[in-house]
PDB file of C-alpha atoms in Angstrom:
ATOM      1  CA  SER A  15      57.194 110.253  10.383  1.00  0.00           C
ATOM      2  CA  TYR A  16      56.435 109.321   6.988  1.00  0.00           C
ATOM      3  CA  VAL A  17      52.721 109.459   5.698  1.00  0.00           C
ATOM      4  CA  LEU A  18      50.786 107.375   3.317  1.00  0.00           C
ATOM      5  CA  THR A  19      47.589 108.606   2.253  1.00  0.00           C
ATOM      6  CA  GLN A  20      44.796 106.230   0.500  1.00  0.00           C
ATOM      7  CA  PRO A  21      41.297 107.113  -0.343  1.00  0.00           C
ATOM      8  CA  PRO A  22      38.664 105.302   2.051  1.00  0.00           C
ATOM      9  CA  SER A  23      36.736 103.703  -0.482  1.00  0.00           C
ATOM     10  CA  VAL A  24      36.816 102.632  -4.087  1.00  0.00           C
ATOM     11  CA  SER A  25      33.763 101.127  -6.133  1.00  0.00           C
ATOM     12  CA  VAL A  26      34.025  99.459  -9.514  1.00  0.00           C
ATOM     13  CA  ALA A  27      31.672  96.988 -11.505  1.00  0.00           C
ATOM     14  CA  PRO A  28      32.829  93.450 -11.671  1.00  0.00           C
ATOM     15  CA  GLY A  29      35.088  92.943 -14.972  1.00  0.00           C
ATOM     16  CA  GLN A  30      36.252  96.449 -15.054  1.00  0.00           C
ATOM     17  CA  THR A  31      39.553  97.831 -13.484  1.00  0.00           C
ATOM     18  CA  ALA A  32      40.336  99.137 -10.057  1.00  0.00           C
ATOM     19  CA  ARG A  33      43.032 101.644  -9.503  1.00  0.00           C
ATOM     20  CA  LEU A  34      43.844 102.214  -5.774  1.00  0.00           C
ATOM     21  CA  THR A  35      46.362 104.940  -4.932  1.00  0.00           C
ATOM     22  CA  CYS A  36      48.632 105.485  -2.086  1.00  0.00           C
ATOM     23  CA  GLY A  37      50.242 108.958  -1.740  1.00  0.00           C
ATOM     24  CA  GLY A  38      53.472 109.939  -0.146  1.00  0.00           C
ATOM     25  CA  SER A  39      56.257 112.404  -0.546  1.00  0.00           C
ATOM     26  CA  ASN A  40      58.558 111.389  -3.099  1.00  0.00           C
ATOM     27  CA  ILE A  41      57.094 107.665  -2.595  1.00  0.00           C
ATOM     28  CA  GLU A  42      58.819 106.829  -5.920  1.00  0.00           C
ATOM     29  CA  SER A  43      61.927 106.581  -4.186  1.00  0.00           C
ATOM     30  CA  LYS A  44      60.612 103.825  -1.720  1.00  0.00           C
ATOM     31  CA  SER A  45      59.546 100.391  -2.307  1.00  0.00           C
ATOM     32  CA  VAL A  46      55.825  99.843  -1.644  1.00  0.00           C
ATOM     33  CA  ASN A  47      54.091  96.871  -0.588  1.00  0.00           C
ATOM     34  CA  TRP A  48      50.234  96.057  -0.814  1.00  0.00           C
ATOM     35  CA  TYR A  49      48.095  93.839   1.336  1.00  0.00           C
ATOM     36  CA  ARG A  50      44.451  92.752   1.156  1.00  0.00           C
ATOM     37  CA  GLN A  51      42.246  92.054   4.033  1.00  0.00           C
ATOM     38  CA  THR A  52      38.974  90.834   4.266  1.00  0.00           C
ATOM     39  CA  PRO A  53      36.823  90.802   7.602  1.00  0.00           C
ATOM     40  CA  GLY A  54      37.968  88.813  10.199  1.00  0.00           C
ATOM     41  CA  GLN A  55      41.049  87.415   8.522  1.00  0.00           C
ATOM     42  CA  ALA A  56      44.684  88.396   8.693  1.00  0.00           C
ATOM     43  CA  PRO A  57      46.029  90.675   5.926  1.00  0.00           C
ATOM     44  CA  VAL A  58      47.822  88.942   2.836  1.00  0.00           C
ATOM     45  CA  LEU A  59      50.568  90.251   0.709  1.00  0.00           C
ATOM     46  CA  VAL A  60      49.583  90.683  -2.741  1.00  0.00           C
ATOM     47  CA  LEU A  61      52.319  92.867  -4.222  1.00  0.00           C
ATOM     48  CA  CYS A  62      55.920  93.481  -2.931  1.00  0.00           C
ATOM     49  CA  ASP A  63      58.541  95.889  -3.950  1.00  0.00           C
ATOM     50  CA  ASN A  64      56.074  97.836  -5.920  1.00  0.00           C
ATOM     51  CA  SER A  65      55.148  95.392  -8.566  1.00  0.00           C
ATOM     52  CA  ASP A  66      56.042  91.851  -7.777  1.00  0.00           C
ATOM     53  CA  ARG A  67      53.554  89.189  -7.354  1.00  0.00           C
ATOM     54  CA  PRO A  68      53.879  86.729  -4.500  1.00  0.00           C
ATOM     55  CA  SER A  69      53.275  83.359  -5.517  1.00  0.00           C
ATOM     56  CA  GLY A  70      49.468  82.316  -5.957  1.00  0.00           C
ATOM     57  CA  ILE A  71      48.732  86.132  -6.437  1.00  0.00           C
ATOM     58  CA  PRO A  72      46.782  86.518  -9.897  1.00  0.00           C
ATOM     59  CA  GLU A  73      48.417  88.294 -12.687  1.00  0.00           C
ATOM     60  CA  ARG A  74      45.374  90.556 -12.674  1.00  0.00           C
ATOM     61  CA  PHE A  75      47.099  92.392  -9.856  1.00  0.00           C
ATOM     62  CA  SER A  76      49.804  94.914 -10.843  1.00  0.00           C
ATOM     63  CA  GLY A  77      51.669  97.848  -9.310  1.00  0.00           C
ATOM     64  CA  SER A  78      53.501 100.866 -10.311  1.00  0.00           C
ATOM     65  CA  ASN A  79      55.020 103.718  -8.731  1.00  0.00           C
ATOM     66  CA  SER A  80      55.953 107.295  -9.979  1.00  0.00           C
ATOM     67  CA  GLY A  81      56.253 110.526  -8.497  1.00  0.00           C
ATOM     68  CA  ASN A  82      54.146 111.034  -5.096  1.00  0.00           C
ATOM     69  CA  THR A  83      51.826 108.167  -6.101  1.00  0.00           C
ATOM     70  CA  ALA A  84      51.993 104.331  -6.062  1.00  0.00           C
ATOM     71  CA  THR A  85      49.208 102.432  -7.552  1.00  0.00           C
ATOM     72  CA  LEU A  86      47.819  99.107  -7.266  1.00  0.00           C
ATOM     73  CA  THR A  87      45.610  98.080 -10.316  1.00  0.00           C
ATOM     74  CA  ILE A  88      43.235  94.971 -10.277  1.00  0.00           C
ATOM     75  CA  SER A  89      42.233  94.090 -13.786  1.00  0.00           C
ATOM     76  CA  ARG A  90      38.977  92.299 -14.571  1.00  0.00           C
ATOM     77  CA  VAL A  91      37.569  92.777 -11.035  1.00  0.00           C
ATOM     78  CA  GLU A  92      35.706  89.801  -9.441  1.00  0.00           C
ATOM     79  CA  ALA A  93      33.535  89.808  -6.514  1.00  0.00           C
ATOM     80  CA  GLY A  94      36.004  87.861  -4.556  1.00  0.00           C
ATOM     81  CA  ASP A  95      38.295  91.003  -4.939  1.00  0.00           C
ATOM     82  CA  GLU A  96      36.038  92.888  -2.626  1.00  0.00           C
ATOM     83  CA  ALA A  97      38.519  93.598   0.614  1.00  0.00           C
ATOM     84  CA  ALA A  98      40.363  96.310   2.247  1.00  0.00           C
ATOM     85  CA  TYR A  99      43.816  97.027   0.675  1.00  0.00           C
ATOM     86  CA  TYR A 100      46.800  98.516   2.507  1.00  0.00           C
ATOM     87  CA  CYS A 101      49.883  99.950   1.040  1.00  0.00           C
ATOM     88  CA  GLN A 102      53.187  99.798   3.164  1.00  0.00           C
ATOM     89  CA  VAL A 103      56.528 101.241   3.123  1.00  0.00           C
ATOM     90  CA  TRP A 104      59.610 101.237   5.434  1.00  0.00           C
ATOM     91  CA  GLU A 105      61.297 104.047   6.534  1.00  0.00           C
ATOM     92  CA  SER A 106      64.555 102.909   7.887  1.00  0.00           C
ATOM     93  CA  THR A 107      65.696 106.375   9.306  1.00  0.00           C
ATOM     94  CA  SER A 108      62.438 107.091  11.280  1.00  0.00           C
ATOM     95  CA  ASP A 109      61.590 106.371  14.716  1.00  0.00           C
ATOM     96  CA  HIS A 110      58.647 104.722  13.468  1.00  0.00           C
ATOM     97  CA  PRO A 111      59.856 102.624  10.419  1.00  0.00           C
ATOM     98  CA  GLY A 112      56.906 100.492   9.619  1.00  0.00           C
ATOM     99  CA  VAL A 113      54.491 102.591   8.019  1.00  0.00           C
ATOM    100  CA  PHE A 114      51.165 101.693   6.381  1.00  0.00           C
ATOM    101  CA  GLY A 115      48.513 103.791   4.601  1.00  0.00           C
ATOM    102  CA  GLY A 116      44.777 104.077   6.077  1.00  0.00           C
ATOM    103  CA  GLY A 117      43.504 101.410   3.724  1.00  0.00           C
ATOM    104  CA  THR A 118      41.071 101.694   0.808  1.00  0.00           C
ATOM    105  CA  LYS A 119      37.795  99.493   0.909  1.00  0.00           C
ATOM    106  CA  LEU A 120      37.153  97.899  -2.648  1.00  0.00           C
ATOM    107  CA  THR A 121      33.606  97.570  -3.130  1.00  0.00           C
ATOM    108  CA  VAL A 122      32.526  95.577  -6.099  1.00  0.00           C
ATOM    109  CA  LEU A 123      29.274  96.774  -7.352  1.00  0.00           C
TER     110      LEU A 123
ATOM    111  CA  GLN B  15      54.367  75.223   4.625  1.00  0.00           C
ATOM    112  CA  VAL B  16      55.102  78.420   6.672  1.00  0.00           C
ATOM    113  CA  GLN B  17      52.704  78.815   9.510  1.00  0.00           C
ATOM    114  CA  LEU B  18      52.364  81.291  12.542  1.00  0.00           C
ATOM    115  CA  VAL B  19      49.878  80.258  15.249  1.00  0.00           C
ATOM    116  CA  GLN B  20      49.264  82.848  17.895  1.00  0.00           C
ATOM    117  CA  SER B  21      47.778  82.395  21.383  1.00  0.00           C
ATOM    118  CA  GLY B  22      44.183  83.032  22.094  1.00  0.00           C
ATOM    119  CA  ALA B  23      42.273  85.823  23.020  1.00  0.00           C
ATOM    120  CA  GLU B  24      42.825  87.749  26.089  1.00  0.00           C
ATOM    121  CA  VAL B  25      40.840  90.128  28.153  1.00  0.00           C
ATOM    122  CA  THR B  26      42.542  92.211  30.678  1.00  0.00           C
ATOM    123  CA  LYS B  27      42.539  95.396  32.872  1.00  0.00           C
ATOM    124  CA  PRO B  28      43.666  98.825  32.435  1.00  0.00           C
ATOM    125  CA  GLY B  29      47.379  99.004  33.863  1.00  0.00           C
ATOM    126  CA  ALA B  30      47.867  95.197  33.438  1.00  0.00           C
ATOM    127  CA  SER B  31      50.209  93.573  31.041  1.00  0.00           C
ATOM    128  CA  VAL B  32      49.524  90.968  28.379  1.00  0.00           C
ATOM    129  CA  LYS B  33      51.817  88.434  26.405  1.00  0.00           C
ATOM    130  CA  VAL B  34      51.031  87.074  23.131  1.00  0.00           C
ATOM    131  CA  SER B  35      53.007  84.286  21.754  1.00  0.00           C
ATOM    132  CA  CYS B  36      53.662  83.486  17.874  1.00  0.00           C
ATOM    133  CA  LYS B  37      54.688  79.693  17.325  1.00  0.00           C
ATOM    134  CA  THR B  38      56.034  79.162  13.917  1.00  0.00           C
ATOM    135  CA  SER B  39      57.034  76.391  11.575  1.00  0.00           C
ATOM    136  CA  GLY B  40      57.823  75.539   8.140  1.00  0.00           C
ATOM    137  CA  TYR B  41      60.914  77.570   7.793  1.00  0.00           C
ATOM    138  CA  THR B  42      64.165  78.251   9.595  1.00  0.00           C
ATOM    139  CA  PHE B  43      63.003  80.632  12.513  1.00  0.00           C
ATOM    140  CA  THR B  44      66.299  82.277  12.998  1.00  0.00           C
ATOM    141  CA  GLY B  45      66.530  83.397   9.640  1.00  0.00           C
ATOM    142  CA  TYR B  46      63.689  86.033   9.418  1.00  0.00           C
ATOM    143  CA  HIS B  47      62.891  88.946  11.519  1.00  0.00           C
ATOM    144  CA  ILE B  48      59.418  88.657  13.285  1.00  0.00           C
ATOM    145  CA  HIS B  49      57.134  91.780  13.192  1.00  0.00           C
ATOM    146  CA  TRP B  50      54.293  92.754  15.079  1.00  0.00           C
ATOM    147  CA  VAL B  51      51.249  94.624  13.529  1.00  0.00           C
ATOM    148  CA  ARG B  52      48.119  95.823  15.366  1.00  0.00           C
ATOM    149  CA  GLN B  53      44.564  96.722  14.380  1.00  0.00           C
ATOM    150  CA  ALA B  54      42.344  98.345  16.577  1.00  0.00           C
ATOM    151  CA  PRO B  55      38.399  97.418  16.015  1.00  0.00           C
ATOM    152  CA  GLY B  56      37.509  98.980  12.626  1.00  0.00           C
ATOM    153  CA  GLN B  57      40.782 100.550  12.209  1.00  0.00           C
ATOM    154  CA  GLY B  58      43.759 100.282   9.712  1.00  0.00           C
ATOM    155  CA  LEU B  59      47.094  98.372  10.445  1.00  0.00           C
ATOM    156  CA  GLU B  60      49.789  99.887  12.673  1.00  0.00           C
ATOM    157  CA  TRP B  61      53.268  98.645  13.009  1.00  0.00           C
ATOM    158  CA  VAL B  62      54.345  97.658  16.553  1.00  0.00           C
ATOM    159  CA  GLY B  63      57.966  96.499  16.438  1.00  0.00           C
ATOM    160  CA  SER B  64      60.329  93.671  15.526  1.00  0.00           C
ATOM    161  CA  VAL B  65      62.639  91.036  16.646  1.00  0.00           C
ATOM    162  CA  ASN B  66      65.639  89.321  15.159  1.00  0.00           C
ATOM    163  CA  PRO B  67      65.228  86.119  16.382  1.00  0.00           C
ATOM    164  CA  TYR B  68      68.900  85.237  15.226  1.00  0.00           C
ATOM    165  CA  SER B  69      70.409  87.700  17.683  1.00  0.00           C
ATOM    166  CA  GLY B  70      67.373  89.012  19.732  1.00  0.00           C
ATOM    167  CA  GLY B  71      67.850  92.450  18.631  1.00  0.00           C
ATOM    168  CA  THR B  72      64.452  94.530  18.853  1.00  0.00           C
ATOM    169  CA  GLU B  73      63.197  97.622  16.954  1.00  0.00           C
ATOM    170  CA  TYR B  74      60.044  99.352  18.269  1.00  0.00           C
ATOM    171  CA  ALA B  75      57.711 102.241  16.980  1.00  0.00           C
ATOM    172  CA  GLN B  76      58.398 105.053  19.345  1.00  0.00           C
ATOM    173  CA  LYS B  77      54.971 105.221  20.667  1.00  0.00           C
ATOM    174  CA  PHE B  78      55.299 102.061  22.278  1.00  0.00           C
ATOM    175  CA  ARG B  79      58.992 102.105  23.858  1.00  0.00           C
ATOM    176  CA  GLY B  80      58.825 101.695  27.181  1.00  0.00           C
ATOM    177  CA  ARG B  81      55.642  99.553  27.266  1.00  0.00           C
ATOM    178  CA  ILE B  82      56.641  96.890  24.661  1.00  0.00           C
ATOM    179  CA  ILE B  83      58.853  94.081  25.020  1.00  0.00           C
ATOM    180  CA  LEU B  84      59.609  91.689  21.973  1.00  0.00           C
ATOM    181  CA  THR B  85      61.383  88.315  23.018  1.00  0.00           C
ATOM    182  CA  ARG B  86      61.669  84.821  21.258  1.00  0.00           C
ATOM    183  CA  ASP B  87      62.691  81.440  22.354  1.00  0.00           C
ATOM    184  CA  THR B  88      64.556  79.663  19.295  1.00  0.00           C
ATOM    185  CA  SER B  89      64.359  76.190  21.062  1.00  0.00           C
ATOM    186  CA  ILE B  90      60.618  76.283  20.154  1.00  0.00           C
ATOM    187  CA  SER B  91      60.661  78.753  17.172  1.00  0.00           C
ATOM    188  CA  THR B  92      58.211  81.016  19.035  1.00  0.00           C
ATOM    189  CA  ALA B  93      58.310  84.827  19.308  1.00  0.00           C
ATOM    190  CA  TYR B  94      56.516  86.892  22.004  1.00  0.00           C
ATOM    191  CA  MET B  95      55.092  90.402  22.581  1.00  0.00           C
ATOM    192  CA  GLU B  96      54.509  91.496  25.738  1.00  0.00           C
ATOM    193  CA  LEU B  97      52.647  94.956  26.434  1.00  0.00           C
ATOM    194  CA  THR B  98      52.447  96.582  29.545  1.00  0.00           C
ATOM    195  CA  GLY B  99      50.289  99.342  31.314  1.00  0.00           C
ATOM    196  CA  LEU B 100      47.627  98.624  29.218  1.00  0.00           C
ATOM    197  CA  ARG B 101      44.847 101.393  28.019  1.00  0.00           C
ATOM    198  CA  SER B 102      41.644 100.809  26.564  1.00  0.00           C
ATOM    199  CA  ASP B 103      43.096 102.131  23.460  1.00  0.00           C
ATOM    200  CA  ASP B 104      45.555  99.243  23.470  1.00  0.00           C
ATOM    201  CA  THR B 105      42.280  97.215  22.500  1.00  0.00           C
ATOM    202  CA  ALA B 106      43.096  95.661  19.271  1.00  0.00           C
ATOM    203  CA  THR B 107      43.893  92.436  17.254  1.00  0.00           C
ATOM    204  CA  TYR B 108      47.816  91.905  17.374  1.00  0.00           C
ATOM    205  CA  TYR B 109      49.264  89.914  14.363  1.00  0.00           C
ATOM    206  CA  CYS B 110      52.838  88.598  14.140  1.00  0.00           C
ATOM    207  CA  ALA B 111      54.148  88.378  10.596  1.00  0.00           C
ATOM    208  CA  THR B 112      57.388  87.188   8.869  1.00  0.00           C
ATOM    209  CA  GLU B 113      59.697  89.505   7.216  1.00  0.00           C
ATOM    210  CA  GLY B 114      60.308  88.994   3.524  1.00  0.00           C
ATOM    211  CA  GLY B 115      62.600  91.129   1.072  1.00  0.00           C
ATOM    212  CA  VAL B 116      66.096  92.557   2.201  1.00  0.00           C
ATOM    213  CA  PRO B 117      66.442  94.198   5.810  1.00  0.00           C
ATOM    214  CA  SER B 118      66.377  97.802   4.363  1.00  0.00           C
ATOM    215  CA  VAL B 119      62.990  97.200   2.400  1.00  0.00           C
ATOM    216  CA  PRO B 120      61.032  94.530   4.238  1.00  0.00           C
ATOM    217  CA  TYR B 121      57.569  93.421   3.654  1.00  0.00           C
ATOM    218  CA  PHE B 122      55.552  91.045   5.777  1.00  0.00           C
ATOM    219  CA  ASP B 123      54.712  87.769   3.700  1.00  0.00           C
ATOM    220  CA  TYR B 124      53.389  85.144   6.200  1.00  0.00           C
ATOM    221  CA  TRP B 125      50.923  86.423   9.153  1.00  0.00           C
ATOM    222  CA  GLY B 126      49.595  84.706  12.170  1.00  0.00           C
ATOM    223  CA  GLN B 127      45.765  84.729  12.767  1.00  0.00           C
ATOM    224  CA  GLY B 128      45.606  87.449  15.073  1.00  0.00           C
ATOM    225  CA  THR B 129      45.267  87.649  18.737  1.00  0.00           C
ATOM    226  CA  LEU B 130      42.479  89.851  20.150  1.00  0.00           C
ATOM    227  CA  VAL B 131      43.654  91.762  23.161  1.00  0.00           C
ATOM    228  CA  THR B 132      40.591  93.639  25.084  1.00  0.00           C
ATOM    229  CA  VAL B 133      41.427  96.025  27.665  1.00  0.00           C
ATOM    230  CA  SER B 134      38.399  96.962  29.683  1.00  0.00           C
ATOM    231  CA  SER B 135      37.578  97.626  33.427  1.00  0.00           C
TER     232      SER B 135
END
């Protein structure tokens, strides 16, 4: 089945830019979605279809997808951005079509 | 507004079954697939399966086939997940979520609050 690889942790100072990566074979051919999850809460969709922001998600959140890496970029990071972030794709031909990355814990220093 | 409200926490024994409900409101229940995602304590997200509320059709992750049953009751806009033959490694928070996007490349846009299922002897 398809595998998505995320670094376990990323740290960034407030006001700086965080880049969270999601690696997968030829991932650029797929539509990547991103979720944010804080402890004890359900995940929240922050980007869909690589770079579209759902209603209510700040413009500071943007996405790209090229080659074997998709990237969630958070500009002007705030303390409230500290959370785990998961990428996700759908592999319709797989016996396990719903695929999540292992998640990245973003720490705001 | 769209809401998904799940049933309460469950504590059950190995070998038993559990059934979790997901009551929806604020949208046309039969218009969007419902997906189930689980998260073991301290771990990441894992897709379990999905149900088409309109047709009742289902799709399951291979590792759960034979143990999972996803159903729905359109009269009360509620989806259900039943997991049988429970093992200790089924201990997790189970989430329901609505499907957004097109069927070939769905994402999960609205989520329930989660239901903690604890399997312990």
